[in-house]
Amino acid sequence: MTRWGAVLAVALSVVLASLDLTAVVVALPLMGADLGAGPTVTQWVLHAYNLPMVALSIPAGRWLDRAGHRPAFVLSVVGFGVASLAIALAPTAELVLAGRAAQGVFSALVGAVTMPVIGAVVHPRHRGRAMGLVLTLIPLSGVAGPALGGVLTDAFGWRSVFLINVPVVLVAVLVGLRTIPRSGQGLPWPGKRLLLEAAVVGVGATALFVHVYLLPVTVVALVVWLRLPEARPVRDMLRRPRLSLALVSMPLIIVGIAALNFLVPYLIADRPAVVIGVAVLSMSAGMAVFSPLAGVLADRFGARPVAAAGAVVALVGTALLLPVDATTPTVDLVWRLAVLGVGHGLFAGPNAAAILAETPPDLVGTSGGLTSLLRTLGFSAGPALAATIGAFTPTLIALLVVTAVGITASAAQLRWSLRADDLPFERRAN
C-alpha cells in the first residue's frame, strides 16, 4: 500500500533543502552589512552549504543502507531545522558559516534519504507519480527561492529567510512520524572508514569549488576514493548496465535546463524584470504541468520509455532555441523554453523510478546518495558551462551535444536485453 503522507513529508524536506540553496542569495548583501562581512566572506555562505552537500551525498547514502528510514528522516529534517534556527540567531558571520555547513550536512542526508523512504512506502505501480512529484519540486523550489528570499528579506530582514524553515520542519517531522513505518533499525555510528571516505570526497569537492585550476586535485581525490573499499557498492552498481545508463543520463539532461535558466536572463537583460521572470518561469511551468502526467504514464507504460521520450523532447526544445537572439519576441521565446521544460518534466520522475527499480534493496541508500550527487552536479555544471562559453548560440550547440549523449544513454536502456538476471528487483522477487 502506498503511503502518500510519507511522500508529502519527503517532498516538504526536499523543498526546504532546495529553497535554502537559492533563497539566501538575495539576502547576502543585507546579511553582510549587518554582520560586517564583505563579499569574500558572504560568498562562503553559499559554498559552506554546497560543499558538505556534495561531499557527503554518497557517504550519507551508504550510512543510510544500515539505518532505519524513519529515524534517519527525522534526524535529517530536525538537524536542518536546528541549523536554520542557529543561523537566524547567529551574532557573527563565523557562526552563520558554521550553521550553513551544518545545513549542508543535513541537506545531504535529506537528499540521500528520499529514495529509500519512497522505495519503502510507495508501491512499485505508483513510483513514477511519487518520484515525479518530488523531483518536480527541486527545480521549482530553486527557481522560487530568490523571489521568496527577496520578499522575506524586504519585509522582515535576512534572518527570516532561515526562520521560515522552522514551522515547515515541524510539519514535515510530524507527518513523517505518522506515516513512515518503523523498520526496527536505528542510527548506526558512522565509523572511521565512512569518515575517511567523506574526507577524501570532501577534498575533491572543495578543490572543484575553489577554482577550476584545482581540477587535478579533484581527479586525484576521485582516483583515491575509487580505490577505497567503501567505493565498492558504487562500483558494483555502475556495473549494472541498465542502472548505470539511467544514472549517467540524468546529469546530462539536467545540465541543459540549468544552463538556460542561468543564461536566458542575460540574453534578454534589456527587457523588464517581469518579462525576464516569465521567460524563466516558462521552463518551470512546463515541468510542473507535465511531470505529474509523466508519473502516470510511467506507472502505466513503464518508466524507461517515458524517460527516453522526455529526453528527446528536451533535445527538441534545445534545438528550437537555436534561432533565438536578443531581439526574439517574448512569446516566441517563452513557448520554446516551455518545450524544454516539458522534456525535463517527462524525463526526471520516470528516470528516477527506473533507477529505484534497478537498485538492489540493500543499496537503496547508496543509490539515493549517488542520485542526489549527480543531480546536484548537473544543476551546478549547467551555469558553469554557460558562463565558460559565454555566447548564447555556441552554448546551445554544446548543450545539444551533451543532451544527445544523455538521450543515447537513456535510449540504450530500452535496447538492453531483459535477461533473467537483469530484471528489475521488484519483478525478480515475484
PDB file of C-alpha atoms in Angstrom, residues 59 190-199 230:
ATOM      1  CA  PRO A  59      28.801   8.539   2.308  1.00  0.00           C
ATOM      2  CA  PRO A 190      29.268   6.307  11.087  1.00  0.00           C
ATOM      3  CA  GLY A 191      32.653   4.766  11.844  1.00  0.00           C
ATOM      4  CA  LYS A 192      36.179   5.803  10.887  1.00  0.00           C
ATOM      5  CA  ARG A 193      36.096   4.346   7.382  1.00  0.00           C
ATOM      6  CA  LEU A 194      32.990   6.291   6.470  1.00  0.00           C
ATOM      7  CA  LEU A 195      34.525   9.490   7.834  1.00  0.00           C
ATOM      8  CA  LEU A 196      37.685   8.812   5.799  1.00  0.00           C
ATOM      9  CA  GLU A 197      35.585   8.412   2.674  1.00  0.00           C
ATOM     10  CA  ALA A 198      33.799  11.685   3.418  1.00  0.00           C
ATOM     11  CA  ALA A 199      37.153  13.433   3.908  1.00  0.00           C
ATOM     12  CA  GLU A 230      33.946   1.911   0.699  1.00  0.00           C
TER      13      GLU A 230
END
